[in-house]
Amino acid sequence: MGRMDHHPLLGIAELAELEPYLGGIGQLFTAFRDQDSGCVSYGVRLAGGERWFVKEAVTAAARQSLERGWAFHRAVRHPVIVPQVHRFRVGDSTAVVLPWREGEVLYHPTAHGPRDRTGPASAMARFRALPVADVVTCIAQVVSAHLAVEAVGHVAVDFYDGAMLYDFALGSLCLIDLDEYRPGPFVVEADRLPGSRRFMAPEEFTSGAVVDARTTVFTLGRAARLLLDAGDSEEAWRGSAAQLAVVTRATRPNPDQRFGSVGEFAAEWRAATSR
């Protein structure tokens, strides 16, 4: 029997209820209950001091998403992507365990709460006030993670600023909640895919359309465009003209006119950034 077999989180297979159990094995230092995702999540500190993030699906759609996310995390590993390291049953649902990471999501949507990207105290406004070089470094990390996604034949779905966790004290970024990522190419079967309109390519809104690496390129282009703007109206670009030209091509409505792969986009973005 290994050490993990006796671990209070990583060694369990099934629970009747999650929150009472977590409160019994450690300190629940935070909880996220009112989420758009249909999940309830907790931060728990165990007796030895180690901290974990535990996410439980509480709706049918969230359960399907967690299943997809578990498969994604088995396929993709990257230092910037926070991994799902264990899962277990909770009644008729599922929960996953991830290592805790410090930071603030750049956008934190809740089911009924305010949605603020522009207030001076918001994480996104503070991020946009960072030196341009710091923001460019973060974009490079996002692109690097998606090179790993592309390398195993997956495509980005539902990637937006709420998936970016930034530690303002350490100046480090990581990616969370990539549960809708999936193998590609694939055909859109519903009226639209889940996600933020600000980041989504036109084909993601079209039943029968093909989603592939060029869709991920569009999403990355939108991420660069929004992160390197001083505000939300996209009228205050802080990057270079060369970088903006790369973003413009990456986000063309016609997939055939974009970069053909994340690798191609990454090479052009690096070249534009080094000028």
PDB file of C-alpha atoms in Angstrom:
ATOM      1  CA  MET A   1       0.000   0.000   0.000  1.00  0.00           C
ATOM      2  CA  GLY A   2       1.423   3.389  -0.961  1.00  0.00           C
ATOM      3  CA  ARG A   3       1.234   6.649   0.929  1.00  0.00           C
ATOM      4  CA  MET A   4      -1.530   7.922  -1.330  1.00  0.00           C
ATOM      5  CA  ASP A   5      -3.744   4.949  -0.407  1.00  0.00           C
ATOM      6  CA  HIS A   6      -4.065   6.480   3.075  1.00  0.00           C
ATOM      7  CA  HIS A   7      -4.260  10.106   2.004  1.00  0.00           C
ATOM      8  CA  PRO A   8      -7.530  11.700   3.235  1.00  0.00           C
ATOM      9  CA  LEU A   9      -8.218  13.147  -0.230  1.00  0.00           C
ATOM     10  CA  LEU A  10      -6.151  11.221  -2.746  1.00  0.00           C
ATOM     11  CA  GLY A  11      -6.915   7.817  -1.251  1.00  0.00           C
ATOM     12  CA  ILE A  12     -10.715   7.890  -1.256  1.00  0.00           C
ATOM     13  CA  ALA A  13     -13.005   6.402  -3.884  1.00  0.00           C
ATOM     14  CA  GLU A  14     -16.503   7.390  -2.767  1.00  0.00           C
ATOM     15  CA  LEU A  15     -18.316   9.666  -0.323  1.00  0.00           C
ATOM     16  CA  ALA A  16     -21.943  10.193   0.572  1.00  0.00           C
ATOM     17  CA  GLU A  17     -21.496  13.970   1.025  1.00  0.00           C
ATOM     18  CA  LEU A  18     -18.494  16.130   0.246  1.00  0.00           C
ATOM     19  CA  GLU A  19     -18.577  19.252   2.411  1.00  0.00           C
ATOM     20  CA  PRO A  20     -19.004  17.509   5.800  1.00  0.00           C
ATOM     21  CA  TYR A  21     -16.145  15.190   4.922  1.00  0.00           C
ATOM     22  CA  LEU A  22     -13.827  18.025   3.952  1.00  0.00           C
ATOM     23  CA  GLY A  23     -14.648  19.859   7.178  1.00  0.00           C
ATOM     24  CA  GLY A  24     -13.755  16.736   9.104  1.00  0.00           C
ATOM     25  CA  ILE A  25     -10.322  16.186   7.563  1.00  0.00           C
ATOM     26  CA  GLY A  26      -9.139  19.791   7.587  1.00  0.00           C
ATOM     27  CA  GLN A  27     -10.054  23.467   7.452  1.00  0.00           C
ATOM     28  CA  LEU A  28     -12.358  24.716   4.712  1.00  0.00           C
ATOM     29  CA  PHE A  29     -10.745  28.097   4.110  1.00  0.00           C
ATOM     30  CA  THR A  30     -12.868  29.087   1.121  1.00  0.00           C
ATOM     31  CA  ALA A  31     -15.893  27.941  -0.869  1.00  0.00           C
ATOM     32  CA  PHE A  32     -17.264  28.852  -4.305  1.00  0.00           C
ATOM     33  CA  ARG A  33     -20.942  27.930  -4.329  1.00  0.00           C
ATOM     34  CA  ASP A  34     -22.724  30.216  -6.793  1.00  0.00           C
ATOM     35  CA  GLN A  35     -20.909  29.355 -10.006  1.00  0.00           C
ATOM     36  CA  ASP A  36     -22.031  29.460 -13.626  1.00  0.00           C
ATOM     37  CA  SER A  37     -20.356  26.101 -14.175  1.00  0.00           C
ATOM     38  CA  GLY A  38     -22.786  24.052 -12.094  1.00  0.00           C
ATOM     39  CA  CYS A  39     -19.979  23.059  -9.748  1.00  0.00           C
ATOM     40  CA  VAL A  40     -19.358  23.803  -6.087  1.00  0.00           C
ATOM     41  CA  SER A  41     -15.700  24.124  -5.136  1.00  0.00           C
ATOM     42  CA  TYR A  42     -13.730  24.268  -1.908  1.00  0.00           C
ATOM     43  CA  GLY A  43     -10.288  25.124  -0.675  1.00  0.00           C
ATOM     44  CA  VAL A  44      -9.245  22.770   2.121  1.00  0.00           C
ATOM     45  CA  ARG A  45      -6.144  22.841   4.315  1.00  0.00           C
ATOM     46  CA  LEU A  46      -5.229  19.447   5.749  1.00  0.00           C
ATOM     47  CA  ALA A  47      -3.686  18.885   9.157  1.00  0.00           C
ATOM     48  CA  GLY A  48      -0.155  18.806   7.744  1.00  0.00           C
ATOM     49  CA  GLY A  49      -0.639  22.191   6.064  1.00  0.00           C
ATOM     50  CA  GLU A  50      -1.049  21.022   2.463  1.00  0.00           C
ATOM     51  CA  ARG A  51      -3.821  22.790   0.562  1.00  0.00           C
ATOM     52  CA  TRP A  52      -6.095  21.379  -2.110  1.00  0.00           C
ATOM     53  CA  PHE A  53      -8.879  22.547  -4.389  1.00  0.00           C
ATOM     54  CA  VAL A  54     -11.853  20.191  -4.606  1.00  0.00           C
ATOM     55  CA  LYS A  55     -14.603  20.641  -7.205  1.00  0.00           C
ATOM     56  CA  GLU A  56     -17.924  18.783  -7.190  1.00  0.00           C
ATOM     57  CA  ALA A  57     -20.387  18.721 -10.076  1.00  0.00           C
ATOM     58  CA  VAL A  58     -23.922  19.454  -8.871  1.00  0.00           C
ATOM     59  CA  THR A  59     -25.767  19.541 -12.218  1.00  0.00           C
ATOM     60  CA  ALA A  60     -26.010  17.038 -15.051  1.00  0.00           C
ATOM     61  CA  ALA A  61     -24.178  19.384 -17.417  1.00  0.00           C
ATOM     62  CA  ALA A  62     -21.404  19.885 -14.884  1.00  0.00           C
ATOM     63  CA  ARG A  63     -21.035  16.135 -14.432  1.00  0.00           C
ATOM     64  CA  GLN A  64     -20.567  15.712 -18.175  1.00  0.00           C
ATOM     65  CA  SER A  65     -18.061  18.552 -18.206  1.00  0.00           C
ATOM     66  CA  LEU A  66     -16.035  17.037 -15.357  1.00  0.00           C
ATOM     67  CA  GLU A  67     -15.936  13.727 -17.200  1.00  0.00           C
ATOM     68  CA  ARG A  68     -14.565  15.504 -20.259  1.00  0.00           C
ATOM     69  CA  GLY A  69     -12.116  17.446 -18.113  1.00  0.00           C
ATOM     70  CA  TRP A  70     -10.793  14.292 -16.478  1.00  0.00           C
ATOM     71  CA  ALA A  71     -10.037  12.819 -19.907  1.00  0.00           C
ATOM     72  CA  PHE A  72      -8.351  16.068 -20.972  1.00  0.00           C
ATOM     73  CA  HIS A  73      -6.078  16.117 -17.931  1.00  0.00           C
ATOM     74  CA  ARG A  74      -5.058  12.525 -18.524  1.00  0.00           C
ATOM     75  CA  ALA A  75      -3.897  13.540 -22.028  1.00  0.00           C
ATOM     76  CA  VAL A  76      -2.301  16.946 -21.385  1.00  0.00           C
ATOM     77  CA  ARG A  77       0.419  17.955 -18.960  1.00  0.00           C
ATOM     78  CA  HIS A  78       1.959  21.424 -18.834  1.00  0.00           C
ATOM     79  CA  PRO A  79       3.447  23.486 -15.969  1.00  0.00           C
ATOM     80  CA  VAL A  80       0.935  26.291 -16.525  1.00  0.00           C
ATOM     81  CA  ILE A  81      -2.123  23.990 -16.511  1.00  0.00           C
ATOM     82  CA  VAL A  82      -3.253  23.080 -12.986  1.00  0.00           C
ATOM     83  CA  PRO A  83      -3.790  19.293 -13.129  1.00  0.00           C
ATOM     84  CA  GLN A  84      -6.663  17.195 -11.878  1.00  0.00           C
ATOM     85  CA  VAL A  85      -4.854  14.575  -9.819  1.00  0.00           C
ATOM     86  CA  HIS A  86      -7.669  12.479  -8.365  1.00  0.00           C
ATOM     87  CA  ARG A  87     -11.410  11.959  -8.675  1.00  0.00           C
ATOM     88  CA  PHE A  88     -14.019  10.125  -6.629  1.00  0.00           C
ATOM     89  CA  ARG A  89     -17.740   9.569  -6.456  1.00  0.00           C
ATOM     90  CA  VAL A  90     -20.001  11.757  -4.321  1.00  0.00           C
ATOM     91  CA  GLY A  91     -23.424  10.139  -4.248  1.00  0.00           C
ATOM     92  CA  ASP A  92     -24.592  10.178  -7.863  1.00  0.00           C
ATOM     93  CA  SER A  93     -22.021  12.767  -8.882  1.00  0.00           C
ATOM     94  CA  THR A  94     -18.264  13.242  -9.162  1.00  0.00           C
ATOM     95  CA  ALA A  95     -15.609  15.397  -7.536  1.00  0.00           C
ATOM     96  CA  VAL A  96     -12.055  16.113  -8.644  1.00  0.00           C
ATOM     97  CA  VAL A  97      -9.010  17.160  -6.630  1.00  0.00           C
ATOM     98  CA  LEU A  98      -6.409  19.676  -7.780  1.00  0.00           C
ATOM     99  CA  PRO A  99      -3.420  21.230  -6.014  1.00  0.00           C
ATOM    100  CA  TRP A 100      -4.242  24.651  -4.603  1.00  0.00           C
ATOM    101  CA  ARG A 101      -2.730  27.612  -6.453  1.00  0.00           C
ATOM    102  CA  GLU A 102      -2.600  31.152  -5.125  1.00  0.00           C
ATOM    103  CA  GLY A 103      -3.981  33.920  -7.275  1.00  0.00           C
ATOM    104  CA  GLU A 104      -7.082  35.648  -8.563  1.00  0.00           C
ATOM    105  CA  VAL A 105      -9.065  34.700 -11.637  1.00  0.00           C
ATOM    106  CA  LEU A 106      -8.996  37.615 -14.041  1.00  0.00           C
ATOM    107  CA  TYR A 107     -12.769  37.395 -14.370  1.00  0.00           C
ATOM    108  CA  HIS A 108     -14.991  35.673 -11.831  1.00  0.00           C
ATOM    109  CA  PRO A 109     -18.522  35.061 -13.119  1.00  0.00           C
ATOM    110  CA  THR A 110     -21.126  33.896 -10.646  1.00  0.00           C
ATOM    111  CA  ALA A 111     -24.635  32.786 -11.355  1.00  0.00           C
ATOM    112  CA  HIS A 112     -26.272  35.832  -9.763  1.00  0.00           C
ATOM    113  CA  GLY A 113     -23.480  38.222  -8.788  1.00  0.00           C
ATOM    114  CA  PRO A 114     -21.868  41.276 -10.400  1.00  0.00           C
ATOM    115  CA  ARG A 115     -19.612  40.815 -13.423  1.00  0.00           C
ATOM    116  CA  ASP A 116     -16.851  43.350 -13.395  1.00  0.00           C
ATOM    117  CA  ARG A 117     -13.794  43.584 -15.628  1.00  0.00           C
ATOM    118  CA  THR A 118     -13.379  47.352 -15.564  1.00  0.00           C
ATOM    119  CA  GLY A 119     -13.617  48.568 -11.945  1.00  0.00           C
ATOM    120  CA  PRO A 120     -10.226  49.699 -10.603  1.00  0.00           C
ATOM    121  CA  ALA A 121     -10.297  46.993  -7.935  1.00  0.00           C
ATOM    122  CA  SER A 122     -11.135  44.178 -10.369  1.00  0.00           C
ATOM    123  CA  ALA A 123      -8.472  41.618 -11.123  1.00  0.00           C
ATOM    124  CA  MET A 124      -8.617  42.309 -14.867  1.00  0.00           C
ATOM    125  CA  ALA A 125      -8.177  46.071 -14.460  1.00  0.00           C
ATOM    126  CA  ARG A 126      -5.198  45.530 -12.170  1.00  0.00           C
ATOM    127  CA  PHE A 127      -3.736  43.010 -14.611  1.00  0.00           C
ATOM    128  CA  ARG A 128      -4.107  45.451 -17.493  1.00  0.00           C
ATOM    129  CA  ALA A 129      -2.216  48.035 -15.448  1.00  0.00           C
ATOM    130  CA  LEU A 130       0.856  45.790 -15.257  1.00  0.00           C
ATOM    131  CA  PRO A 131       3.890  46.623 -17.399  1.00  0.00           C
ATOM    132  CA  VAL A 132       3.420  45.461 -20.987  1.00  0.00           C
ATOM    133  CA  ALA A 133       6.371  43.088 -20.668  1.00  0.00           C
ATOM    134  CA  ASP A 134       4.661  41.269 -17.796  1.00  0.00           C
ATOM    135  CA  VAL A 135       1.454  40.843 -19.785  1.00  0.00           C
ATOM    136  CA  VAL A 136       3.388  39.615 -22.826  1.00  0.00           C
ATOM    137  CA  THR A 137       5.105  37.034 -20.612  1.00  0.00           C
ATOM    138  CA  CYS A 138       1.710  35.766 -19.468  1.00  0.00           C
ATOM    139  CA  ILE A 139       0.457  35.530 -23.049  1.00  0.00           C
ATOM    140  CA  ALA A 140       3.553  33.511 -23.907  1.00  0.00           C
ATOM    141  CA  GLN A 141       2.676  31.088 -21.088  1.00  0.00           C
ATOM    142  CA  VAL A 142      -0.887  30.748 -22.371  1.00  0.00           C
ATOM    143  CA  VAL A 143       0.396  30.050 -25.886  1.00  0.00           C
ATOM    144  CA  SER A 144       2.936  27.528 -24.597  1.00  0.00           C
ATOM    145  CA  ALA A 145       0.194  25.638 -22.769  1.00  0.00           C
ATOM    146  CA  HIS A 146      -1.849  25.479 -25.952  1.00  0.00           C
ATOM    147  CA  LEU A 147       1.072  24.109 -27.896  1.00  0.00           C
ATOM    148  CA  ALA A 148       0.883  21.177 -25.474  1.00  0.00           C
ATOM    149  CA  VAL A 149      -2.876  20.975 -26.068  1.00  0.00           C
ATOM    150  CA  GLU A 150      -2.347  20.892 -29.824  1.00  0.00           C
ATOM    151  CA  ALA A 151       0.450  18.310 -29.544  1.00  0.00           C
ATOM    152  CA  VAL A 152      -2.015  15.704 -28.238  1.00  0.00           C
ATOM    153  CA  GLY A 153      -4.725  16.567 -30.765  1.00  0.00           C
ATOM    154  CA  HIS A 154      -7.022  18.578 -28.487  1.00  0.00           C
ATOM    155  CA  VAL A 155      -8.709  21.918 -29.138  1.00  0.00           C
ATOM    156  CA  ALA A 156      -9.718  24.745 -26.829  1.00  0.00           C
ATOM    157  CA  VAL A 157     -13.374  25.131 -25.893  1.00  0.00           C
ATOM    158  CA  ASP A 158     -14.706  27.634 -23.321  1.00  0.00           C
ATOM    159  CA  PHE A 159     -11.366  29.342 -22.752  1.00  0.00           C
ATOM    160  CA  TYR A 160     -11.699  32.890 -21.449  1.00  0.00           C
ATOM    161  CA  ASP A 161     -10.311  35.245 -18.803  1.00  0.00           C
ATOM    162  CA  GLY A 162     -12.107  33.281 -16.085  1.00  0.00           C
ATOM    163  CA  ALA A 163      -9.734  30.377 -16.803  1.00  0.00           C
ATOM    164  CA  MET A 164      -6.659  32.520 -16.073  1.00  0.00           C
ATOM    165  CA  LEU A 165      -5.464  32.607 -12.458  1.00  0.00           C
ATOM    166  CA  TYR A 166      -2.856  35.295 -11.781  1.00  0.00           C
ATOM    167  CA  ASP A 167      -0.753  35.631  -8.635  1.00  0.00           C
ATOM    168  CA  PHE A 168      -0.085  39.363  -8.315  1.00  0.00           C
ATOM    169  CA  ALA A 169       2.470  38.814  -5.548  1.00  0.00           C
ATOM    170  CA  LEU A 170       4.639  36.387  -7.531  1.00  0.00           C
ATOM    171  CA  GLY A 171       3.761  37.591 -11.034  1.00  0.00           C
ATOM    172  CA  SER A 172       2.827  34.068 -12.166  1.00  0.00           C
ATOM    173  CA  LEU A 173      -0.090  32.788 -14.212  1.00  0.00           C
ATOM    174  CA  CYS A 174      -1.760  29.398 -14.423  1.00  0.00           C
ATOM    175  CA  LEU A 175      -4.790  27.988 -16.219  1.00  0.00           C
ATOM    176  CA  ILE A 176      -7.793  26.357 -14.569  1.00  0.00           C
ATOM    177  CA  ASP A 177     -11.237  25.028 -15.554  1.00  0.00           C
ATOM    178  CA  LEU A 178     -10.325  23.681 -18.981  1.00  0.00           C
ATOM    179  CA  ASP A 179     -12.974  20.986 -18.633  1.00  0.00           C
ATOM    180  CA  GLU A 180     -14.598  21.619 -22.024  1.00  0.00           C
ATOM    181  CA  TYR A 181     -11.388  21.010 -24.002  1.00  0.00           C
ATOM    182  CA  ARG A 182     -11.716  17.950 -26.198  1.00  0.00           C
ATOM    183  CA  PRO A 183     -10.122  15.988 -29.056  1.00  0.00           C
ATOM    184  CA  GLY A 184     -10.426  17.678 -32.433  1.00  0.00           C
ATOM    185  CA  PRO A 185     -11.390  18.295 -35.082  1.00  0.00           C
ATOM    186  CA  PHE A 186     -15.050  17.829 -34.214  1.00  0.00           C
ATOM    187  CA  VAL A 187     -18.399  19.025 -35.517  1.00  0.00           C
ATOM    188  CA  VAL A 188     -20.630  21.336 -33.488  1.00  0.00           C
ATOM    189  CA  GLU A 189     -23.768  19.349 -32.741  1.00  0.00           C
ATOM    190  CA  ALA A 190     -25.696  21.875 -30.644  1.00  0.00           C
ATOM    191  CA  ASP A 191     -26.741  25.403 -31.589  1.00  0.00           C
ATOM    192  CA  ARG A 192     -23.494  26.678 -30.071  1.00  0.00           C
ATOM    193  CA  LEU A 193     -20.610  25.602 -27.853  1.00  0.00           C
ATOM    194  CA  PRO A 194     -20.245  26.796 -24.268  1.00  0.00           C
ATOM    195  CA  GLY A 195     -18.058  29.812 -23.750  1.00  0.00           C
ATOM    196  CA  SER A 196     -17.654  33.577 -23.627  1.00  0.00           C
ATOM    197  CA  ARG A 197     -18.678  35.423 -26.795  1.00  0.00           C
ATOM    198  CA  ARG A 198     -15.661  37.685 -26.390  1.00  0.00           C
ATOM    199  CA  PHE A 199     -13.315  34.751 -27.013  1.00  0.00           C
ATOM    200  CA  MET A 200     -15.298  32.484 -29.330  1.00  0.00           C
ATOM    201  CA  ALA A 201     -14.806  31.974 -33.059  1.00  0.00           C
ATOM    202  CA  PRO A 202     -17.809  32.250 -35.424  1.00  0.00           C
ATOM    203  CA  GLU A 203     -17.828  28.508 -36.085  1.00  0.00           C
ATOM    204  CA  GLU A 204     -18.488  27.848 -32.403  1.00  0.00           C
ATOM    205  CA  PHE A 205     -21.935  29.391 -32.877  1.00  0.00           C
ATOM    206  CA  THR A 206     -22.778  27.295 -35.959  1.00  0.00           C
ATOM    207  CA  SER A 207     -24.361  23.863 -35.784  1.00  0.00           C
ATOM    208  CA  GLY A 208     -22.571  21.545 -38.211  1.00  0.00           C
ATOM    209  CA  ALA A 209     -19.408  23.652 -38.340  1.00  0.00           C
ATOM    210  CA  VAL A 210     -15.947  22.145 -37.824  1.00  0.00           C
ATOM    211  CA  VAL A 211     -13.935  23.145 -34.765  1.00  0.00           C
ATOM    212  CA  ASP A 212     -10.209  22.508 -35.097  1.00  0.00           C
ATOM    213  CA  ALA A 213      -6.798  24.030 -34.388  1.00  0.00           C
ATOM    214  CA  ARG A 214      -7.763  27.191 -36.266  1.00  0.00           C
ATOM    215  CA  THR A 215     -10.513  27.704 -33.694  1.00  0.00           C
ATOM    216  CA  THR A 216      -7.927  27.534 -30.912  1.00  0.00           C
ATOM    217  CA  VAL A 217      -5.860  30.064 -32.871  1.00  0.00           C
ATOM    218  CA  PHE A 218      -8.850  32.434 -32.888  1.00  0.00           C
ATOM    219  CA  THR A 219      -9.289  32.047 -29.125  1.00  0.00           C
ATOM    220  CA  LEU A 220      -5.606  32.737 -28.482  1.00  0.00           C
ATOM    221  CA  GLY A 221      -5.754  35.794 -30.703  1.00  0.00           C
ATOM    222  CA  ARG A 222      -8.719  37.109 -28.782  1.00  0.00           C
ATOM    223  CA  ALA A 223      -6.945  36.439 -25.492  1.00  0.00           C
ATOM    224  CA  ALA A 224      -3.931  38.460 -26.637  1.00  0.00           C
ATOM    225  CA  ARG A 225      -6.179  41.263 -27.902  1.00  0.00           C
ATOM    226  CA  LEU A 226      -8.100  41.547 -24.646  1.00  0.00           C
ATOM    227  CA  LEU A 227      -5.153  41.138 -22.280  1.00  0.00           C
ATOM    228  CA  LEU A 228      -3.006  43.719 -24.052  1.00  0.00           C
ATOM    229  CA  ASP A 229      -5.699  46.397 -24.113  1.00  0.00           C
ATOM    230  CA  ALA A 230      -5.860  49.063 -21.431  1.00  0.00           C
ATOM    231  CA  GLY A 231      -9.649  48.731 -21.206  1.00  0.00           C
ATOM    232  CA  ASP A 232     -12.637  46.685 -22.226  1.00  0.00           C
ATOM    233  CA  SER A 233     -13.604  48.661 -25.314  1.00  0.00           C
ATOM    234  CA  GLU A 234     -10.575  47.480 -27.345  1.00  0.00           C
ATOM    235  CA  GLU A 235      -9.584  51.051 -28.171  1.00  0.00           C
ATOM    236  CA  ALA A 236      -6.316  51.232 -26.230  1.00  0.00           C
ATOM    237  CA  TRP A 237      -3.964  48.579 -27.628  1.00  0.00           C
ATOM    238  CA  ARG A 238      -0.747  48.447 -25.587  1.00  0.00           C
ATOM    239  CA  GLY A 239       1.212  46.050 -27.780  1.00  0.00           C
ATOM    240  CA  SER A 240       3.168  46.677 -30.959  1.00  0.00           C
ATOM    241  CA  ALA A 241       1.863  47.049 -34.491  1.00  0.00           C
ATOM    242  CA  ALA A 242       3.517  43.739 -35.391  1.00  0.00           C
ATOM    243  CA  GLN A 243       1.734  41.961 -32.546  1.00  0.00           C
ATOM    244  CA  LEU A 244      -1.575  43.509 -33.556  1.00  0.00           C
ATOM    245  CA  ALA A 245      -1.071  42.259 -37.115  1.00  0.00           C
ATOM    246  CA  VAL A 246      -0.673  38.706 -35.776  1.00  0.00           C
ATOM    247  CA  VAL A 247      -3.814  39.083 -33.659  1.00  0.00           C
ATOM    248  CA  THR A 248      -5.748  40.431 -36.649  1.00  0.00           C
ATOM    249  CA  ARG A 249      -4.895  37.434 -38.800  1.00  0.00           C
ATOM    250  CA  ALA A 250      -5.547  34.973 -35.968  1.00  0.00           C
ATOM    251  CA  THR A 251      -9.045  36.333 -35.435  1.00  0.00           C
ATOM    252  CA  ARG A 252     -10.317  36.544 -39.002  1.00  0.00           C
ATOM    253  CA  PRO A 253     -13.895  35.232 -39.285  1.00  0.00           C
ATOM    254  CA  ASN A 254     -12.985  32.768 -42.037  1.00  0.00           C
ATOM    255  CA  PRO A 255     -10.917  29.914 -40.542  1.00  0.00           C
ATOM    256  CA  ASP A 256      -9.060  29.455 -43.836  1.00  0.00           C
ATOM    257  CA  GLN A 257      -7.607  32.960 -43.475  1.00  0.00           C
ATOM    258  CA  ARG A 258      -6.172  32.373 -39.996  1.00  0.00           C
ATOM    259  CA  PHE A 259      -2.953  30.633 -39.039  1.00  0.00           C
ATOM    260  CA  GLY A 260      -3.362  26.943 -39.703  1.00  0.00           C
ATOM    261  CA  SER A 261      -2.127  25.743 -36.324  1.00  0.00           C
ATOM    262  CA  VAL A 262      -1.228  26.902 -32.846  1.00  0.00           C
ATOM    263  CA  GLY A 263       2.391  26.211 -33.744  1.00  0.00           C
ATOM    264  CA  GLU A 264       2.210  28.614 -36.669  1.00  0.00           C
ATOM    265  CA  PHE A 265       0.509  31.263 -34.551  1.00  0.00           C
ATOM    266  CA  ALA A 266       3.096  30.813 -31.782  1.00  0.00           C
ATOM    267  CA  ALA A 267       5.991  31.257 -34.198  1.00  0.00           C
ATOM    268  CA  GLU A 268       4.516  34.441 -35.664  1.00  0.00           C
ATOM    269  CA  TRP A 269       3.669  35.823 -32.231  1.00  0.00           C
ATOM    270  CA  ARG A 270       7.211  35.181 -30.984  1.00  0.00           C
ATOM    271  CA  ALA A 271       8.657  36.853 -34.064  1.00  0.00           C
ATOM    272  CA  ALA A 272       6.415  39.890 -33.618  1.00  0.00           C
ATOM    273  CA  THR A 273       7.249  40.111 -29.913  1.00  0.00           C
ATOM    274  CA  SER A 274      11.000  40.024 -30.530  1.00  0.00           C
ATOM    275  CA  ARG A 275      10.976  42.980 -32.925  1.00  0.00           C
TER     276      ARG A 275
END
